[in-house]
Amino acid sequence: MPAVSVSEPVIKLVRRTTEPVGAQTLRSTAAAVIAYVVAVWTLPNPAPLTAPLTALLVVQVTLYATLTTGIRRVNSVVVGVLIATALSALVGLTWWSLGLTIFASLIIGRLVRVDEFVPEVAISAMLVLGVSQVASTAWDRVLETLIGAGVGLLFNLLLAPPVWVQPAGASIDSLARAMGHMFRAMGDDVTGHISVQRAAGRLHEARRLDHDIVEVDASLRQAEEGLTLNPRVRQGLLYRVVLRTGLDTLEICAVVLRVLSRTLTDLAKACTEETLFPADVATPLKELFGQLAGAIESFSELITTPVAENAEEAEERLARALAVSRTTRDRVADLLLEAVQEHPGQWQLHGALLAEVDRILDELDIDKRTERLGKELDRRSALVHEHHPWLRAVSRRLRGRQN
């Protein structure tokens, strides 16, 4: 069978539909159309637009977000419908009645505590005010709202949203690779003379990692919501904790990397006419920075690898990277000790550099990761039992029967 050639635009379109934005667009459109069809079949209204409006608002990217925000969204739409129906029966649609509708919707929306969906009360009221100005249709509009809400909730219950672990994992991997690139770049810097301006540029580059961490955190939050209550995932809590604790570790390493960049900048200020380190120190130090880059990337691969797929291999690679890095670190420490005897004025900066390297190695340590992962699982389990004490009673009964 001959191979089928697919154009690049088509490939890009397919890729977009697998991303959260593309998938959400398709899901929202489908839910709104289904809600409209159901409303047309069940209600006598000629244009039941409130049903697709409600379905559009209720369907979220994740099942967890749909269930947690769906009630507030339905309340906001119902309140808006009732306000618009009441005002249309009294005054009709004019410029001042429109303003009064918006004002009343925003005030009442806060009173009924729909939280972040207060603007949607006014939006619903305006749409209904334009579609229907007859008070007798109020019940029909409420039914449309309930139909739209029901379709939106069932849509995500029956067709569970995809799990956004892959985009979150890609974001974490991109962050780790950016940090690895910085380590290798600093390794190149220490082998020769570096100007203060160039060292300061590295420091600014390290500071920009904070913005990357914010973006990765947003992607991870979406993944965490996608894993919560999703029937496609059997180990949702474990996935969430692995990714979250892994990002916490990378965030700490990013902070230490920024401090390390500051140390090298201070060294550049103190060595304006010479190299940062002697040649016998610079070469193994460059190796150390390259090994730290590999360790960071191996750690990212470990935390983004599904538990049942090659996790042991990723852990072995990280263990080897850390072992090699520690050996090189000890060799650099001995060489720096000899260099300090010749240049005692820089012993504080050399000591700070070693301390920062030690902190990164400690954060990436496999045993520490396991300990942190266990503590976070225990903490989240305790929170679940605290909010749902009946779960603890059931588990105690089950353990009693087993004994």
Short mmCIF file of C-alpha atoms in Angstrom, two decimals, residues 108-374:
data_model
loop_
_atom_site.label_atom_id
_atom_site.label_comp_id
_atom_site.label_asym_id
_atom_site.label_seq_id
_atom_site.Cartn_x
_atom_site.Cartn_y
_atom_site.Cartn_z
CA ILE A 108 -27.04 40.27 42.98
CA GLY A 109 -24.27 38.06 41.61
CA ARG A 110 -22.10 38.98 44.58
CA LEU A 111 -24.96 38.42 47.00
CA VAL A 112 -25.59 34.86 45.77
CA ARG A 113 -21.85 34.13 45.99
CA VAL A 114 -21.05 32.83 42.53
CA ASP A 115 -17.48 34.02 43.19
CA GLU A 116 -15.45 34.52 40.01
CA PHE A 117 -18.52 34.09 37.80
CA VAL A 118 -20.19 37.37 38.76
CA PRO A 119 -19.64 38.85 35.26
CA GLU A 120 -21.42 35.84 33.77
CA VAL A 121 -24.60 36.82 35.62
CA ALA A 122 -24.63 40.09 33.69
CA ILE A 123 -23.66 38.37 30.43
CA SER A 124 -26.50 35.86 30.77
CA ALA A 125 -28.96 38.60 31.63
CA MET A 126 -27.99 40.67 28.58
CA LEU A 127 -28.26 37.72 26.21
CA VAL A 128 -31.63 36.66 27.54
CA LEU A 129 -32.85 40.27 27.53
CA GLY A 130 -32.08 40.48 23.84
CA VAL A 131 -33.54 37.08 22.94
CA SER A 132 -36.78 37.29 24.90
CA GLN A 133 -38.63 40.14 26.54
CA VAL A 134 -41.70 38.22 27.66
CA ALA A 135 -42.03 37.27 31.32
CA SER A 136 -44.01 34.11 30.50
CA THR A 137 -40.88 32.54 29.00
CA ALA A 138 -38.97 32.68 32.29
CA TRP A 139 -39.60 29.02 33.07
CA ASP A 140 -38.55 28.03 29.55
CA ARG A 141 -35.30 29.95 29.96
CA VAL A 142 -34.61 28.23 33.26
CA LEU A 143 -35.26 24.86 31.62
CA GLU A 144 -32.86 25.80 28.82
CA THR A 145 -30.25 26.61 31.44
CA LEU A 146 -30.73 23.28 33.18
CA ILE A 147 -30.56 21.41 29.87
CA GLY A 148 -27.33 23.17 28.96
CA ALA A 149 -25.84 22.49 32.38
CA GLY A 150 -26.86 18.84 32.27
CA VAL A 151 -25.40 18.34 28.80
CA GLY A 152 -22.17 20.04 29.85
CA LEU A 153 -21.76 17.88 32.95
CA LEU A 154 -22.70 14.64 31.19
CA PHE A 155 -20.40 15.49 28.32
CA ASN A 156 -17.37 15.44 30.58
CA LEU A 157 -18.63 12.51 32.67
CA LEU A 158 -19.27 10.23 29.69
CA LEU A 159 -16.42 11.54 27.53
CA ALA A 160 -13.69 12.08 30.07
CA PRO A 161 -11.29 14.87 29.13
CA PRO A 162 -7.76 13.88 28.11
CA VAL A 163 -5.00 13.89 30.67
CA TRP A 164 -2.66 16.86 30.28
CA VAL A 165 0.37 15.10 31.78
CA GLN A 166 2.27 15.15 28.50
CA PRO A 167 2.16 18.96 28.05
CA ALA A 168 3.12 19.43 31.71
CA GLY A 169 5.94 16.92 31.37
CA ALA A 170 7.16 18.68 28.24
CA SER A 171 7.17 21.99 30.12
CA ILE A 172 9.17 20.49 32.99
CA ASP A 173 11.60 18.91 30.53
CA SER A 174 12.01 22.24 28.72
CA LEU A 175 12.79 23.96 32.03
CA ALA A 176 15.38 21.32 32.94
CA ARG A 177 17.03 21.61 29.53
CA ALA A 178 17.21 25.39 29.89
CA MET A 179 18.94 24.93 33.24
CA GLY A 180 21.26 22.34 31.70
CA HIS A 181 22.15 24.79 28.94
CA MET A 182 23.03 27.39 31.57
CA PHE A 183 25.30 24.96 33.41
CA ARG A 184 27.16 24.10 30.20
CA ALA A 185 27.46 27.78 29.28
CA MET A 186 28.95 28.56 32.70
CA GLY A 187 31.32 25.64 32.23
CA ASP A 188 32.60 27.30 29.08
CA ASP A 189 32.98 30.59 30.97
CA VAL A 190 35.21 29.21 33.72
CA THR A 191 37.83 27.90 31.29
CA GLY A 192 39.00 31.37 30.30
CA HIS A 193 38.68 35.04 31.02
CA ILE A 194 35.13 36.36 31.31
CA SER A 195 34.15 39.99 31.47
CA VAL A 196 31.96 41.35 34.22
CA GLN A 197 29.31 42.25 31.63
CA ARG A 198 29.18 38.70 30.32
CA ALA A 199 28.98 37.25 33.82
CA ALA A 200 26.19 39.68 34.65
CA GLY A 201 24.40 38.53 31.50
CA ARG A 202 24.50 34.97 32.80
CA LEU A 203 23.01 36.19 36.05
CA HIS A 204 20.13 37.89 34.22
CA GLU A 205 19.59 34.72 32.22
CA ALA A 206 19.34 32.75 35.46
CA ARG A 207 16.82 35.24 36.81
CA ARG A 208 14.63 34.73 33.74
CA LEU A 209 14.18 31.13 34.81
CA ASP A 210 11.66 32.46 37.34
CA HIS A 211 9.30 33.32 34.48
CA ASP A 212 9.73 29.85 33.00
CA ILE A 213 8.88 28.31 36.37
CA VAL A 214 5.63 30.32 36.51
CA GLU A 215 4.61 28.99 33.09
CA VAL A 216 5.53 25.43 34.02
CA ASP A 217 3.54 25.77 37.25
CA ALA A 218 0.45 26.85 35.29
CA SER A 219 0.82 23.87 32.95
CA LEU A 220 1.25 21.55 35.92
CA ARG A 221 -1.83 22.91 37.67
CA GLN A 222 -3.87 22.07 34.59
CA ALA A 223 -2.37 18.57 34.56
CA GLU A 224 -3.17 18.13 38.26
CA GLU A 225 -6.79 19.08 37.64
CA GLY A 226 -6.92 16.73 34.66
CA LEU A 227 -5.73 13.83 36.83
CA THR A 228 -8.20 14.54 39.64
CA LEU A 229 -11.38 12.43 39.39
CA ASN A 230 -10.45 11.35 35.86
CA PRO A 231 -11.55 7.73 35.23
CA ARG A 232 -8.74 7.32 32.69
CA VAL A 233 -6.12 7.56 35.44
CA ARG A 234 -5.70 4.87 38.10
CA GLN A 235 -2.81 6.50 39.93
CA GLY A 236 -3.84 10.12 39.68
CA LEU A 237 -2.61 11.15 43.14
CA LEU A 238 0.79 9.56 42.60
CA TYR A 239 1.23 11.27 39.23
CA ARG A 240 0.28 14.63 40.70
CA VAL A 241 2.65 14.30 43.65
CA VAL A 242 5.55 13.09 41.50
CA LEU A 243 5.22 16.03 39.13
CA ARG A 244 4.63 18.61 41.86
CA THR A 245 7.51 17.52 44.10
CA GLY A 246 9.74 17.27 41.03
CA LEU A 247 8.93 20.83 40.01
CA ASP A 248 9.59 21.98 43.59
CA THR A 249 13.05 20.42 43.38
CA LEU A 250 13.78 22.08 40.03
CA GLU A 251 12.60 25.41 41.42
CA ILE A 252 15.07 25.13 44.32
CA CYS A 253 17.82 24.20 41.88
CA ALA A 254 16.94 27.23 39.77
CA VAL A 255 17.32 29.46 42.82
CA VAL A 256 20.71 27.89 43.64
CA LEU A 257 21.71 28.28 40.00
CA ARG A 258 20.95 31.97 40.24
CA VAL A 259 23.08 32.23 43.38
CA LEU A 260 25.85 30.31 41.60
CA SER A 261 25.69 32.79 38.75
CA ARG A 262 26.03 35.58 41.29
CA THR A 263 29.13 33.92 42.75
CA LEU A 264 30.75 33.69 39.32
CA THR A 265 29.86 37.34 38.69
CA ASP A 266 31.61 38.33 41.91
CA LEU A 267 34.61 36.24 40.88
CA ALA A 268 34.66 38.02 37.53
CA LYS A 269 34.74 41.36 39.34
CA ALA A 270 37.71 40.16 41.40
CA CYS A 271 39.59 38.76 38.37
CA THR A 272 39.26 41.51 35.80
CA GLU A 273 42.73 40.91 34.36
CA GLU A 274 43.01 37.13 34.64
CA THR A 275 41.06 33.93 34.29
CA LEU A 276 38.51 32.97 36.92
CA PHE A 277 40.39 29.78 37.82
CA PRO A 278 43.78 28.25 37.08
CA ALA A 279 43.85 25.86 34.13
CA ASP A 280 44.16 22.76 36.33
CA VAL A 281 41.01 23.82 38.21
CA ALA A 282 39.02 25.15 35.25
CA THR A 283 39.07 21.89 33.29
CA PRO A 284 37.52 19.64 35.99
CA LEU A 285 35.17 22.47 36.98
CA LYS A 286 33.87 22.60 33.42
CA GLU A 287 33.39 18.84 33.59
CA LEU A 288 31.49 19.27 36.85
CA PHE A 289 29.12 21.85 35.35
CA GLY A 290 28.50 19.55 32.39
CA GLN A 291 27.77 16.66 34.74
CA LEU A 292 25.36 18.82 36.75
CA ALA A 293 23.57 19.64 33.51
CA GLY A 294 23.26 15.92 32.78
CA ALA A 295 22.01 15.25 36.31
CA ILE A 296 19.33 17.95 36.01
CA GLU A 297 18.14 16.53 32.72
CA SER A 298 18.19 12.97 34.08
CA PHE A 299 16.11 14.10 37.06
CA SER A 300 13.57 15.68 34.71
CA GLU A 301 13.42 12.46 32.70
CA LEU A 302 12.80 10.50 35.89
CA ILE A 303 9.90 12.60 37.16
CA THR A 304 8.21 12.87 33.76
CA THR A 305 8.49 9.15 33.00
CA PRO A 306 5.24 7.28 33.78
CA VAL A 307 5.58 5.02 36.80
CA ALA A 308 5.12 1.85 34.77
CA GLU A 309 7.40 2.80 31.86
CA ASN A 310 11.19 2.77 32.19
CA ALA A 311 11.19 4.52 35.58
CA GLU A 312 13.92 2.21 36.88
CA GLU A 313 16.17 2.97 33.92
CA ALA A 314 15.70 6.71 34.41
CA GLU A 315 16.53 6.35 38.10
CA GLU A 316 19.71 4.42 37.29
CA ARG A 317 20.83 7.11 34.87
CA LEU A 318 20.26 9.77 37.50
CA ALA A 319 22.17 7.73 40.10
CA ARG A 320 25.14 7.41 37.75
CA ALA A 321 25.07 11.11 36.91
CA LEU A 322 25.04 12.06 40.59
CA ALA A 323 27.85 9.64 41.45
CA VAL A 324 30.09 11.01 38.71
CA SER A 325 29.24 14.59 39.72
CA ARG A 326 30.14 13.95 43.36
CA THR A 327 33.47 12.40 42.39
CA THR A 328 34.33 15.39 40.21
CA ARG A 329 33.15 17.76 42.91
CA ASP A 330 35.60 16.24 45.41
CA ARG A 331 38.43 16.58 42.91
CA VAL A 332 37.53 20.24 42.27
CA ALA A 333 37.39 20.86 46.03
CA ASP A 334 40.95 19.57 46.48
CA LEU A 335 42.22 21.71 43.62
CA LEU A 336 40.40 24.80 44.92
CA LEU A 337 41.96 24.26 48.33
CA GLU A 338 45.39 24.43 46.73
CA ALA A 339 44.38 27.50 44.72
CA VAL A 340 43.11 29.25 47.85
CA GLN A 341 46.52 28.90 49.45
CA GLU A 342 47.93 30.95 46.58
CA HIS A 343 44.99 33.42 46.46
CA PRO A 344 43.55 33.51 50.01
CA GLY A 345 41.40 36.54 49.26
CA GLN A 346 38.99 34.43 47.17
CA TRP A 347 38.41 31.60 49.62
CA GLN A 348 34.93 32.80 50.48
CA LEU A 349 33.77 32.79 46.85
CA HIS A 350 35.36 29.39 46.20
CA GLY A 351 33.70 28.01 49.31
CA ALA A 352 30.36 29.49 48.24
CA LEU A 353 30.70 27.86 44.82
CA LEU A 354 31.27 24.44 46.38
CA ALA A 355 28.39 24.93 48.81
CA GLU A 356 26.04 25.77 45.93
CA VAL A 357 27.14 22.71 43.99
CA ASP A 358 26.58 20.59 47.11
CA ARG A 359 23.08 22.01 47.51
CA ILE A 360 22.14 21.10 43.94
CA LEU A 361 23.49 17.57 44.33
CA ASP A 362 21.63 17.22 47.60
CA GLU A 363 18.34 18.38 46.07
CA LEU A 364 18.69 15.91 43.19
CA ASP A 365 19.57 13.01 45.49
CA ILE A 366 17.36 9.99 44.90
CA ASP A 367 16.92 9.18 48.59
CA LYS A 368 15.87 12.75 49.34
CA ARG A 369 13.42 12.66 46.44
CA THR A 370 11.90 9.44 47.79
CA GLU A 371 11.62 10.95 51.26
CA ARG A 372 10.01 14.12 49.95
CA LEU A 373 7.61 12.10 47.82
CA GLY A 374 6.57 9.97 50.79
#
